[in-house]
């Protein structure tokens, strides 16, 4: 018998906390306890093997009749979710797996998480086979890198709260103890240790869908002016692909996508192209820095009150890398490389971008020179007033490991250089990672704090919108341990605009649109953005509720997707009917599989907000107020009761869930927040129901507009900044409403006192 901290292999079974998870476990499987002794239910799974080679597959044991959820790479760049109950349903390139155990005699369910990790120069992933066996696939990405140890390939942890299990498996509490993945690898940092860039707290605009690569300096100004005229001022802007100096090789074959990006182009200069030079002309370059991109950055910050400007670049410089042999970029010693993707990726969705790069090659900067490349690029941008970068096409590195010691070694070299340059040049940790859903990068990230969480917002693909919301939510279960997930831009004028907007309100993410100038729905945006350009951002990465984790809200025809998050003094739950479309494993693409999915009814409970007790306080008895955004009403939910919600296809609802406080005079009170905003409760920043004067509630509240609360009795008076205000009170429901004015200061906190 092999024992590992509550996890054992005995008689051909992998037992976790007394329950069999895998049967027919192979004799060469080993379990190594997580050292340190404090985590009683964590261990590493590995294999004894005499095999060598750059790619090896090892069966572990059979998974049968237990529900699981996994996230896997359906294409080179991105992950999505899959649910099932047996090993053969686990796809290639599975990077995260959580299994639901059976309910025991005490009505306790344990959850078991499997995290394939990095070992030396190798990367492990999971997959299933036709015998229902869970397999470990181990790859180096370099034919010459063949030898591996094999003892620490997958970290396994278990417990009764799925979200705590995942966090405790990844995050180390005491750095010297190697009892978690973070402590064992010591190559990355958990999200909670990272500095979050301030742009997350403000509304933004991205140029991509508005202009694609045809973006110009004038176009940037037009977009900002258009939004400002409607009273929704962007405070950050992302100048996406289209600002750089790029060109094709004479022998390259162009690959121009419908969004006008040419994957065959290579970077020819680290400075901007003529479109972003003052009075620039094609084919000419002005070397005066004040005439470069600096001039437009200064204008948008001075004239439009923009706080942060980010620009796009690929991890390799551009889609096709850095062009070799040029005077302007020769010091980076780029050489032509030809990507080779792994068999697991090849078995999933094909990609035009990768196929173009594989055919035309990529100018790969010498790994020993890559810090100089990033530092030169970023210091130039920083000197122009740029505050950060969106670094795209990151996973291309895994295909270029041959001759560089393998994919893991190359990725770590690049990511260390990238993060060192970001730290030196962008003090607010200004980086968004994109097209980066592989563990080579995730387990090599010490500083990067924001990551795009799914494939793009595709405005013209009807199948993509429900898929987008579901994929981000389930990917976040894993990605949210490393960085703050970014739900991508969307359009405020679109048939699915409210659906996307509501999802981002519960996602805890950056909020930005990519509207064309003059095409805005300001009524929608006012549900998301305050007049000062700030947003009511929830505190955590938004994740599916516990009762949704192992159901398929895109395909099963009966499940509503519920996404939960926390604010300072309440929770928020977004509910979405996502049925009807999903990624098809046979066609290898997103498809609508049900043109007319039915209406679905589900339930909302206070416990859907998994961490609500942590902010409610020790005296909370479990009762809650649930406020419906669309219907505009509140319901008092006693502990362990529920509220039904019915949604047609592509419909949504957002609920604010507020713990009821019982004041000393037996009055029940619960502040909802700004009731016209999607995330109403994000406005309540401080709450004190235990003040010296009996029957007085004190709050600090951000924003303006209609404020709502529940009180079991009619308040005697309400004061805002020491001035009494008028209010409405519904006797039947206990619903209080009053108005907050537009404050003169950014991020202003109103002092609200309610006397009952």
XYZ file of C-alpha atoms in Angstrom:
756
model
C 0.000 0.000 0.000
C 1.225 3.497 -0.885
C -0.072 6.235 1.411
C -0.088 9.995 0.832
C -1.812 12.225 3.368
C -5.316 10.756 3.244
C -4.728 9.512 -0.298
C -3.686 5.910 -0.861
C -3.245 3.250 -3.505
C -4.340 -0.117 -2.158
C -5.495 -3.307 -3.898
C -5.520 -1.517 -7.236
C -7.651 1.394 -5.997
C -6.932 5.071 -5.558
C -8.696 5.906 -2.306
C -9.234 9.499 -1.278
C -10.559 10.242 2.211
C -11.874 6.697 2.416
C -13.611 6.663 -0.980
C -12.468 4.863 -4.110
C -11.991 7.307 -6.985
C -10.024 5.183 -9.467
C -10.044 1.400 -9.865
C -7.641 -0.943 -11.647
C -4.762 1.346 -10.745
C -1.539 0.324 -12.475
C 1.280 -1.225 -10.437
C 3.743 1.459 -11.496
C 1.658 4.293 -10.024
C 3.177 5.937 -6.962
C 1.772 8.401 -4.434
C 4.071 10.845 -2.652
C 2.737 12.732 0.368
C 2.723 16.515 0.179
C 5.459 17.466 2.631
C 4.936 19.806 5.543
C 2.233 17.890 7.337
C -0.434 20.627 7.482
C -2.410 19.567 4.409
C -3.916 16.236 5.432
C -5.489 15.464 2.084
C -2.943 16.287 -0.595
C -0.399 14.189 -2.477
C 1.472 13.834 -5.758
C 0.776 11.060 -8.238
C 3.582 9.803 -10.429
C 4.833 6.700 -12.181
C 7.821 4.374 -12.076
C 8.989 3.888 -15.641
C 12.061 2.810 -17.544
C 10.718 4.517 -20.654
C 12.320 7.632 -22.041
C 11.174 9.925 -24.818
C 9.917 13.416 -25.472
C 6.273 12.244 -25.269
C 4.942 9.406 -23.155
C 1.462 8.351 -22.064
C 0.859 6.483 -18.799
C -2.483 4.913 -17.841
C -3.244 5.484 -14.147
C -6.571 3.850 -13.333
C -10.225 3.681 -14.323
C -12.766 6.400 -13.538
C -16.362 5.190 -13.606
C -19.733 6.382 -12.308
C -18.448 9.563 -10.672
C -19.401 12.992 -12.003
C -16.527 15.205 -13.107
C -15.889 18.612 -14.608
C -12.700 19.346 -16.478
C -11.287 22.189 -18.522
C -9.288 21.274 -21.588
C -7.758 23.037 -24.566
C -10.145 22.746 -27.480
C -7.618 24.665 -29.574
C -4.007 25.719 -29.140
C -4.841 28.976 -27.376
C -7.990 28.398 -25.320
C -9.759 26.080 -22.894
C -13.401 25.166 -22.424
C -15.329 22.833 -20.127
C -16.477 19.227 -20.385
C -18.644 17.260 -17.968
C -18.967 13.493 -17.706
C -18.895 10.452 -15.437
C -16.301 8.073 -16.883
C -12.702 8.155 -18.017
C -13.273 7.902 -21.757
C -15.095 11.268 -21.650
C -11.988 13.148 -20.492
C -10.573 14.982 -23.542
C -6.996 15.375 -24.676
C -5.217 18.403 -23.214
C -7.160 18.372 -19.935
C -5.321 20.724 -17.577
C -7.746 20.605 -14.636
C -10.095 17.905 -13.362
C -12.433 17.863 -10.382
C -14.394 14.745 -9.405
C -17.473 14.671 -7.190
C -17.500 11.853 -4.661
C -20.563 10.003 -3.414
C -22.567 11.385 -0.507
C -21.599 9.576 2.704
C -23.750 8.586 5.698
C -23.306 12.061 7.174
C -24.569 13.677 3.927
C -21.041 14.964 3.211
C -19.728 15.016 -0.348
C -15.990 15.201 -0.917
C -14.477 16.743 -4.024
C -11.209 15.518 -5.506
C -9.121 17.804 -7.698
C -6.415 16.573 -10.089
C -3.826 19.144 -11.203
C -1.326 17.945 -13.828
C 1.800 20.046 -13.339
C 5.323 20.632 -14.618
C 8.213 18.352 -13.719
C 11.667 19.406 -14.813
C 11.549 20.068 -18.543
C 8.276 18.194 -18.996
C 4.623 19.204 -18.846
C 1.857 16.800 -17.846
C -1.791 16.815 -18.961
C -4.646 14.388 -18.431
C -6.713 12.461 -20.955
C -8.981 9.427 -21.073
C -8.987 6.320 -23.224
C -11.615 3.882 -24.481
C -11.066 1.643 -21.444
C -12.217 4.478 -19.132
C -8.654 4.868 -17.912
C -7.359 8.235 -16.775
C -4.001 8.793 -18.464
C -1.107 11.158 -17.872
C 0.453 12.507 -21.052
C 3.981 13.819 -20.503
C 5.694 16.006 -23.113
C 8.904 18.020 -23.397
C 8.335 19.540 -26.836
C 11.931 18.803 -27.871
C 12.897 15.431 -29.419
C 16.280 15.672 -27.694
C 14.757 16.099 -24.204
C 13.806 12.546 -23.254
C 14.639 11.776 -19.632
C 12.267 12.503 -16.782
C 11.829 11.556 -13.147
C 8.086 10.908 -13.164
C 7.392 11.006 -9.426
C 5.535 14.344 -9.233
C 3.267 14.604 -12.269
C -0.206 15.294 -10.838
C -1.182 16.939 -7.551
C -4.318 15.496 -5.940
C -6.280 17.143 -3.121
C -9.702 16.642 -1.570
C -12.212 18.173 0.814
C -15.862 19.050 1.330
C -15.832 22.538 -0.229
C -14.844 22.396 -3.914
C -13.646 25.992 -4.075
C -11.512 25.669 -0.946
C -10.075 22.377 -2.208
C -8.917 23.996 -5.437
C -7.438 27.055 -3.730
C -5.713 24.979 -1.044
C -4.240 22.705 -3.698
C -2.716 25.607 -5.620
C -1.912 28.223 -2.980
C 0.731 27.777 -0.339
C 0.264 29.457 3.046
C 3.751 28.912 4.440
C 6.255 29.328 1.587
C 8.891 26.968 2.981
C 6.394 24.079 3.048
C 6.071 22.292 -0.275
C 2.624 20.885 0.395
C 0.824 22.623 -2.489
C 1.569 23.117 -6.168
C 2.801 26.659 -5.534
C 5.112 25.518 -2.761
C 6.351 22.506 -4.706
C 7.116 24.229 -7.998
C 8.076 27.669 -6.642
C 7.864 29.010 -10.205
C 4.560 30.916 -10.010
C 2.486 32.900 -7.543
C -1.145 32.571 -6.568
C -3.502 35.338 -7.671
C -3.886 36.693 -4.139
C -0.151 37.477 -3.974
C -0.168 39.555 -7.138
C -0.644 43.278 -7.602
C -3.862 43.970 -9.488
C -3.608 46.829 -12.014
C -5.942 49.714 -11.223
C -7.472 49.664 -14.710
C -9.652 46.806 -13.451
C -11.681 49.317 -11.441
C -12.596 51.569 -14.366
C -14.606 51.408 -17.578
C -12.603 51.020 -20.752
C -12.756 50.898 -24.528
C -10.779 48.670 -26.886
C -10.151 49.520 -30.522
C -10.291 45.950 -31.863
C -13.849 45.347 -33.082
C -14.277 49.052 -33.781
C -11.420 49.208 -36.298
C -9.476 45.917 -36.326
C -5.974 46.503 -37.728
C -7.191 49.616 -39.559
C -7.074 51.550 -36.300
C -5.530 55.043 -36.461
C -4.707 57.759 -33.954
C -7.775 59.700 -35.109
C -9.913 56.606 -34.655
C -8.822 56.339 -31.029
C -9.935 59.915 -30.413
C -13.258 59.341 -32.189
C -14.068 56.351 -30.032
C -13.346 58.166 -26.776
C -15.254 61.292 -27.791
C -18.284 59.252 -28.808
C -18.580 57.542 -25.429
C -17.907 60.723 -23.483
C -20.777 62.522 -25.245
C -23.166 59.975 -23.769
C -21.903 60.527 -20.239
C -19.922 57.282 -20.035
C -16.242 58.311 -20.078
C -13.712 55.508 -20.650
C -10.868 55.711 -18.161
C -8.677 53.199 -19.945
C -8.166 52.404 -23.591
C -6.545 49.406 -25.264
C -4.993 50.198 -28.644
C -5.169 46.723 -30.113
C -3.393 45.172 -33.104
C -2.720 47.724 -35.843
C -0.304 50.244 -34.288
C 2.969 48.364 -34.855
C 5.484 48.426 -37.695
C 5.095 45.088 -39.475
C 5.679 43.529 -42.876
C 5.695 40.246 -44.765
C 8.658 38.401 -46.197
C 8.693 38.381 -50.020
C 8.293 34.601 -49.979
C 5.563 34.446 -47.326
C 1.991 33.580 -48.139
C -0.477 36.052 -46.661
C -3.135 34.791 -44.257
C -5.597 37.613 -43.749
C -8.461 36.758 -41.420
C -11.936 38.276 -41.676
C -10.874 40.713 -38.950
C -7.961 41.886 -41.173
C -5.073 40.534 -39.088
C -2.340 39.091 -41.332
C -0.700 36.200 -39.501
C 2.219 36.182 -41.952
C 3.407 39.639 -40.898
C 6.519 40.092 -38.748
C 7.666 42.967 -36.557
C 10.109 45.239 -38.375
C 10.594 47.951 -35.729
C 9.671 48.257 -32.054
C 8.257 51.739 -32.717
C 4.813 52.658 -34.026
C 3.812 52.684 -37.689
C 2.967 55.837 -39.653
C -0.701 55.801 -38.548
C 0.390 56.670 -35.013
C 2.975 59.269 -35.935
C 1.903 62.884 -35.996
C 1.337 63.755 -39.654
C 2.846 60.362 -40.506
C 3.115 59.115 -44.070
C 3.329 55.526 -45.181
C 6.880 54.461 -45.976
C 8.405 57.288 -43.929
C 9.533 57.362 -40.312
C 9.913 60.348 -38.030
C 12.443 59.615 -35.276
C 11.413 62.467 -32.965
C 9.711 60.638 -30.030
C 7.314 63.531 -29.462
C 5.946 62.933 -32.955
C 5.388 59.232 -32.330
C 2.712 57.419 -30.351
C 3.435 59.780 -27.466
C 1.434 62.517 -29.154
C -1.835 60.560 -29.208
C -1.315 59.215 -25.679
C -0.823 62.746 -24.381
C -3.932 63.942 -26.177
C -6.241 61.236 -24.865
C -4.992 61.677 -21.315
C -5.134 65.476 -21.379
C -8.330 65.948 -23.362
C -10.369 62.887 -22.393
C -9.395 62.203 -18.776
C -8.112 58.744 -19.692
C -6.095 57.295 -16.835
C -4.494 54.292 -18.514
C -3.464 53.477 -22.089
C -2.482 49.917 -23.006
C -1.236 48.646 -26.355
C -1.259 45.183 -27.924
C 1.699 43.059 -28.906
C 2.317 39.350 -29.365
C 4.617 37.465 -27.009
C 6.954 36.878 -29.977
C 6.619 40.532 -31.046
C 3.986 39.948 -33.725
C 2.083 36.947 -35.102
C 5.041 35.996 -37.279
C 7.641 37.055 -34.710
C 10.461 39.556 -35.301
C 11.816 39.752 -38.819
C 15.452 38.514 -38.940
C 18.266 40.380 -40.631
C 17.040 43.955 -40.188
C 19.216 46.760 -38.855
C 16.371 47.967 -36.618
C 15.908 44.579 -34.879
C 19.184 42.784 -35.540
C 20.370 43.069 -31.935
C 17.653 40.623 -30.844
C 19.110 37.854 -33.021
C 15.791 36.440 -34.187
C 15.941 33.264 -36.247
C 13.337 31.524 -38.335
C 11.598 28.708 -36.475
C 8.782 26.466 -37.638
C 6.171 25.562 -35.017
C 5.159 21.968 -34.317
C 2.052 21.443 -32.216
C 1.532 18.478 -29.924
C -0.670 15.512 -30.935
C -3.173 16.418 -28.235
C -3.690 19.897 -29.660
C -3.771 18.499 -33.206
C -6.645 16.223 -32.217
C -8.844 19.190 -31.303
C -9.890 22.285 -33.274
C -7.648 23.396 -36.188
C -6.516 27.017 -36.271
C -5.879 29.235 -39.298
C -3.476 31.434 -37.348
C -1.311 28.496 -36.291
C -1.396 26.940 -39.748
C -0.163 30.209 -41.264
C 2.641 30.559 -38.730
C 3.653 26.916 -39.188
C 3.816 27.400 -42.946
C 5.533 30.798 -43.044
C 7.644 30.334 -39.923
C 8.185 32.663 -36.975
C 11.131 34.953 -36.312
C 11.965 33.833 -32.766
C 14.049 36.221 -30.683
C 17.088 34.546 -29.149
C 15.977 33.544 -25.624
C 19.193 35.080 -24.275
C 18.217 38.402 -25.883
C 14.505 38.374 -25.137
C 14.750 40.549 -22.010
C 16.547 43.209 -24.060
C 13.805 42.985 -26.659
C 10.992 43.388 -24.132
C 12.806 46.068 -22.181
C 13.562 48.138 -25.293
C 9.960 47.829 -26.473
C 8.387 48.552 -23.083
C 10.734 51.356 -22.115
C 9.935 53.087 -25.405
C 6.217 52.676 -24.745
C 6.543 53.794 -21.136
C 8.424 56.904 -22.198
C 5.487 57.674 -24.497
C 3.033 57.499 -21.583
C 1.797 53.954 -22.182
C 0.777 52.240 -18.927
C 0.610 48.580 -19.907
C 0.420 45.945 -22.606
C -1.938 43.218 -23.739
C 0.425 40.364 -24.588
C -1.203 38.001 -27.053
C -0.475 34.731 -28.913
C 1.391 33.428 -25.871
C 0.897 29.710 -26.394
C 2.882 29.744 -29.638
C 5.978 29.184 -27.496
C 4.998 25.598 -26.689
C 5.360 24.749 -30.392
C 8.901 26.151 -30.616
C 10.711 24.189 -27.894
C 12.803 22.050 -30.225
C 16.438 23.071 -29.964
C 15.770 25.196 -26.873
C 15.596 22.517 -24.204
C 11.866 22.021 -24.612
C 8.641 23.947 -24.247
C 8.790 24.404 -20.471
C 12.311 25.797 -20.485
C 11.570 28.168 -23.382
C 8.323 29.383 -21.827
C 9.956 30.044 -18.475
C 12.789 31.990 -20.092
C 10.355 34.193 -22.003
C 7.931 34.721 -19.135
C 10.675 35.627 -16.695
C 12.012 38.191 -19.154
C 8.540 39.536 -19.882
C 7.639 39.961 -16.226
C 10.998 41.539 -15.418
C 10.390 44.117 -18.146
C 6.811 44.769 -17.002
C 8.056 45.305 -13.456
C 10.702 47.746 -14.631
C 8.581 49.760 -17.058
C 4.951 49.552 -15.915
C 4.791 50.067 -12.126
C 1.044 49.334 -11.922
C 1.735 45.788 -13.175
C 0.207 46.714 -16.511
C -0.182 43.445 -18.380
C -3.109 41.417 -19.737
C -2.179 37.880 -20.797
C -4.033 36.568 -23.832
C -4.199 33.351 -25.872
C -2.320 31.866 -22.942
C -4.288 28.870 -21.663
C -1.456 26.435 -21.152
C 0.180 25.334 -17.945
C 3.646 26.068 -19.351
C 2.802 29.744 -18.846
C 0.432 29.544 -15.866
C 2.981 27.685 -13.759
C 5.682 30.171 -14.834
C 3.805 33.341 -13.889
C 5.098 35.170 -10.826
C 3.625 38.632 -11.497
C 1.104 38.673 -14.361
C -2.269 39.234 -12.697
C -4.897 39.440 -15.480
C -5.689 36.745 -18.038
C -8.227 36.557 -20.838
C -10.464 33.710 -19.717
C -11.921 32.350 -22.968
C -11.957 32.529 -26.724
C -12.946 35.898 -28.165
C -16.248 37.729 -28.172
C -17.350 36.969 -31.733
C -20.051 39.536 -32.592
C -21.135 37.842 -35.830
C -21.210 34.217 -34.610
C -24.661 33.407 -33.140
C -23.385 30.151 -31.615
C -20.641 31.836 -29.630
C -22.450 34.006 -27.102
C -23.878 31.469 -24.669
C -20.726 29.383 -25.140
C -18.605 32.407 -24.214
C -20.362 32.939 -20.874
C -20.263 29.268 -19.893
C -16.628 28.800 -20.943
C -15.394 31.797 -18.970
C -17.268 30.690 -15.854
C -15.882 27.149 -15.849
C -12.389 28.122 -17.012
C -12.308 30.557 -14.102
C -12.587 27.689 -11.623
C -8.994 26.901 -12.622
C -7.614 30.145 -14.063
C -8.862 32.230 -11.136
C -6.269 30.654 -8.877
C -3.488 32.203 -10.967
C -4.846 35.538 -12.217
C -7.964 37.698 -12.373
C -9.920 36.411 -15.374
C -10.781 38.927 -18.097
C -14.105 38.241 -19.857
C -13.058 40.153 -23.015
C -14.649 43.181 -24.653
C -18.217 43.177 -25.951
C -20.535 45.504 -27.916
C -23.102 47.583 -26.055
C -25.264 47.577 -29.216
C -25.861 43.911 -29.954
C -28.733 41.453 -29.567
C -26.804 39.767 -26.735
C -25.374 42.953 -25.199
C -27.324 42.831 -21.928
C -26.512 39.134 -21.552
C -22.786 39.855 -21.901
C -22.960 42.955 -19.711
C -24.693 41.122 -16.877
C -22.089 38.360 -16.996
C -19.236 40.821 -16.701
C -20.958 42.517 -13.773
C -20.767 39.275 -11.776
C -17.360 38.255 -13.139
C -15.218 40.526 -10.959
C -13.387 41.442 -14.143
C -12.313 44.417 -16.201
C -15.222 46.031 -18.008
C -14.645 47.338 -21.523
C -16.471 47.538 -24.824
C -15.290 47.672 -28.414
C -18.114 49.745 -29.840
C -17.694 51.550 -33.116
C -17.880 55.335 -32.642
C -21.522 56.417 -32.500
C -22.839 52.900 -31.818
C -23.547 52.741 -28.084
C -26.395 51.751 -25.786
C -25.941 54.215 -22.946
C -28.910 52.864 -21.012
C -27.131 49.521 -20.798
C -23.778 51.083 -19.976
C -25.325 53.048 -17.107
C -26.153 49.703 -15.469
C -22.428 48.993 -15.431
C -20.588 52.316 -15.208
C -20.895 55.259 -12.808
C -20.643 58.861 -14.086
C -17.017 59.133 -12.930
C -16.063 56.194 -15.156
C -15.618 53.753 -12.271
C -17.383 50.400 -11.989
C -18.824 48.367 -9.121
C -16.425 45.449 -9.467
C -17.054 42.344 -7.397
C -14.202 41.069 -5.231
C -13.456 37.588 -6.615
C -13.302 35.747 -9.915
C -16.901 34.809 -10.739
C -17.422 31.027 -10.703
C -20.321 28.590 -11.189
C -22.316 27.835 -8.063
C -21.657 24.513 -6.388
C -24.853 22.924 -7.733
C -23.806 23.834 -11.305
C -20.254 22.538 -11.183
C -20.947 19.098 -12.606
C -24.006 19.878 -14.741
C -23.737 21.006 -18.354
C -25.601 24.317 -18.780
C -24.891 24.363 -22.521
C -26.067 20.891 -23.521
C -28.189 19.054 -20.948
C -31.415 20.943 -21.662
C -32.303 21.372 -17.983
C -29.618 23.373 -16.154
C -29.382 27.125 -15.718
C -25.863 28.466 -15.292
C -25.489 30.362 -12.009
C -22.354 32.424 -11.386
C -21.605 33.704 -7.878
C -19.373 36.428 -6.500
C -18.852 38.514 -3.383
C -18.970 42.218 -2.616
C -17.838 43.761 0.649
C -21.140 43.142 2.452
C -23.256 40.973 0.154
C -23.170 38.547 -2.716
C -24.289 38.544 -6.317
C -25.548 35.685 -8.493
C -25.972 35.918 -12.247
C -28.303 33.342 -13.816
C -28.089 32.527 -17.526
C -29.899 30.184 -19.878
C -26.936 29.000 -21.964
C -28.587 25.972 -23.550
C -28.470 25.285 -27.258
C -24.855 25.637 -28.364
C -21.476 24.181 -27.462
C -18.129 23.037 -28.757
C -18.700 19.877 -30.785
C -16.090 17.174 -30.276
C -16.992 15.592 -33.629
C -17.066 18.709 -35.818
C -14.252 20.343 -33.796
C -15.959 23.721 -33.634
C -18.704 25.703 -31.901
C -22.144 24.661 -33.113
C -25.788 25.365 -32.382
C -27.132 21.907 -31.579
C -30.641 22.998 -30.586
C -32.284 25.826 -32.520
C -35.147 26.096 -30.009
C -33.968 25.174 -26.513
C -36.740 25.231 -23.968
C -37.580 27.434 -21.018
C -35.843 26.302 -17.828
C -36.738 26.812 -14.181
C -34.133 26.739 -11.438
C -33.719 28.026 -7.904
C -31.747 30.708 -6.089
C -30.578 30.242 -2.510
C -28.442 32.307 -0.182
C -25.929 29.459 -0.074
C -25.372 29.821 -3.818
C -22.947 32.569 -2.758
C -20.446 30.063 -1.425
C -18.465 32.441 0.781
C -21.385 34.569 2.013
C -20.983 33.433 5.660
C -17.432 34.781 5.630
C -18.663 38.364 5.234
C -21.977 38.044 7.095
C -20.429 37.806 10.546
C -20.765 35.301 13.377
C -24.231 36.505 14.396
C -25.826 35.859 11.002
C -28.679 33.354 11.284
C -28.854 32.514 7.582
C -31.768 34.696 6.444
C -31.181 36.854 3.368
C -32.780 39.425 1.128
C -32.695 38.550 -2.571
C -33.160 41.469 -4.975
C -34.010 40.819 -8.626
C -32.444 43.265 -11.074
C -34.883 42.756 -13.962
C -38.071 42.523 -11.925
C -36.963 45.139 -9.408
C -38.406 43.377 -6.376
C -37.032 41.858 -3.207
C -37.832 38.627 -1.436
C -37.060 37.708 2.170
C -35.537 34.216 2.152
C -35.400 32.379 5.437
C -32.452 30.053 5.984
C -32.434 27.022 3.668
C -35.347 28.260 1.556
C -35.191 29.069 -2.152
C -36.621 31.315 -4.841
C -37.546 29.961 -8.261
C -36.268 31.588 -11.451
C -37.511 30.816 -14.973
C -35.593 31.848 -18.088
C -36.138 31.382 -21.782
C -33.194 30.711 -24.069
C -30.583 33.488 -23.997
C -32.290 35.207 -21.056
C -30.568 36.219 -17.840
C -31.239 37.609 -14.380
C -28.968 39.096 -11.711
C -29.735 38.704 -8.006
C -28.177 40.651 -5.142
C -28.038 38.428 -2.044
C -27.791 40.324 1.252
C -27.414 38.776 4.726
C -30.116 40.093 7.055
C -28.703 41.826 10.141
C -30.712 41.861 13.339
C -30.220 45.114 15.222
C -30.345 45.348 18.993
C -33.998 46.483 18.999
C -34.980 43.356 16.983
C -35.264 45.287 13.723
C -34.069 43.367 10.652
C -32.080 45.333 8.067
C -30.252 44.604 4.813
C -28.787 47.204 2.419
C -29.120 46.224 -1.254
C -27.220 49.040 -2.977
C -27.733 50.929 -6.233
C -30.771 49.103 -7.540
C -30.441 50.255 -11.181
C -26.960 48.757 -11.470
C -26.367 45.096 -12.351
C -24.105 44.590 -9.331
C -26.194 46.678 -6.936
C -24.420 45.537 -3.797
C -21.003 46.637 -5.008
C -21.950 50.156 -3.917
C -22.041 49.272 -0.194
C -18.440 49.671 0.957
C -18.891 49.844 4.729
C -21.725 48.690 6.990
C -22.141 49.041 10.748
C -25.333 47.798 12.362
C -23.860 47.731 15.875
C -23.417 51.417 16.664
C -23.707 52.970 20.117
C -27.081 54.532 19.408
C -29.607 51.688 19.339
C -31.527 51.434 16.089
C -28.993 53.265 13.929
C -27.316 51.820 10.842
C -24.273 53.518 9.346
C -23.041 52.905 5.809
C -20.501 54.230 3.368
C -21.867 54.044 -0.150
C -20.337 54.724 -3.554
C -22.084 56.036 -6.651
C -25.356 57.739 -7.444
C -28.960 57.005 -8.326
C -31.663 54.966 -6.623
C -30.477 53.199 -3.465
C -32.455 50.321 -2.012
C -32.550 48.509 1.321
C -34.772 46.242 3.386
C -36.048 47.134 6.837
C -38.614 45.266 8.892
C -39.909 48.630 10.171
C -40.334 52.021 8.573
C -37.211 54.145 9.210
C -37.623 57.260 11.325
C -35.203 59.181 9.120
C -32.396 58.722 6.615
C -29.433 61.076 6.344
C -26.848 61.359 3.586
C -23.728 63.315 4.563
C -25.648 64.640 7.602
C -28.545 65.947 5.485
C -31.954 64.329 5.843
C -33.355 62.934 2.590
C -36.786 61.844 1.451
C -37.431 58.132 1.048
C -40.133 55.655 0.050
C -41.097 52.647 2.147
C -43.266 49.684 1.158
C -44.942 48.264 4.256
C -45.694 44.898 2.658
C -42.169 44.129 1.515
C -40.005 46.356 3.714
C -38.420 47.902 0.609
C -36.754 51.302 1.212
C -35.785 53.575 -1.715
C -34.012 56.924 -1.774
C -31.784 58.807 -4.205
C -28.090 59.610 -4.093
C -26.858 62.593 -6.078
C -23.919 62.560 -8.499
C -20.845 63.246 -6.350
C -18.284 65.830 -7.405
C -15.293 63.630 -6.521
C -14.175 60.350 -8.096
C -14.778 57.267 -5.954
C -16.601 59.421 -3.386
C -18.139 57.617 -0.401
C -21.443 58.934 0.932
C -22.047 58.677 4.667
C -25.519 57.197 5.008
C -27.273 56.894 8.361
C -30.593 55.079 8.728
C -32.456 55.483 12.012
C -35.050 52.834 12.770
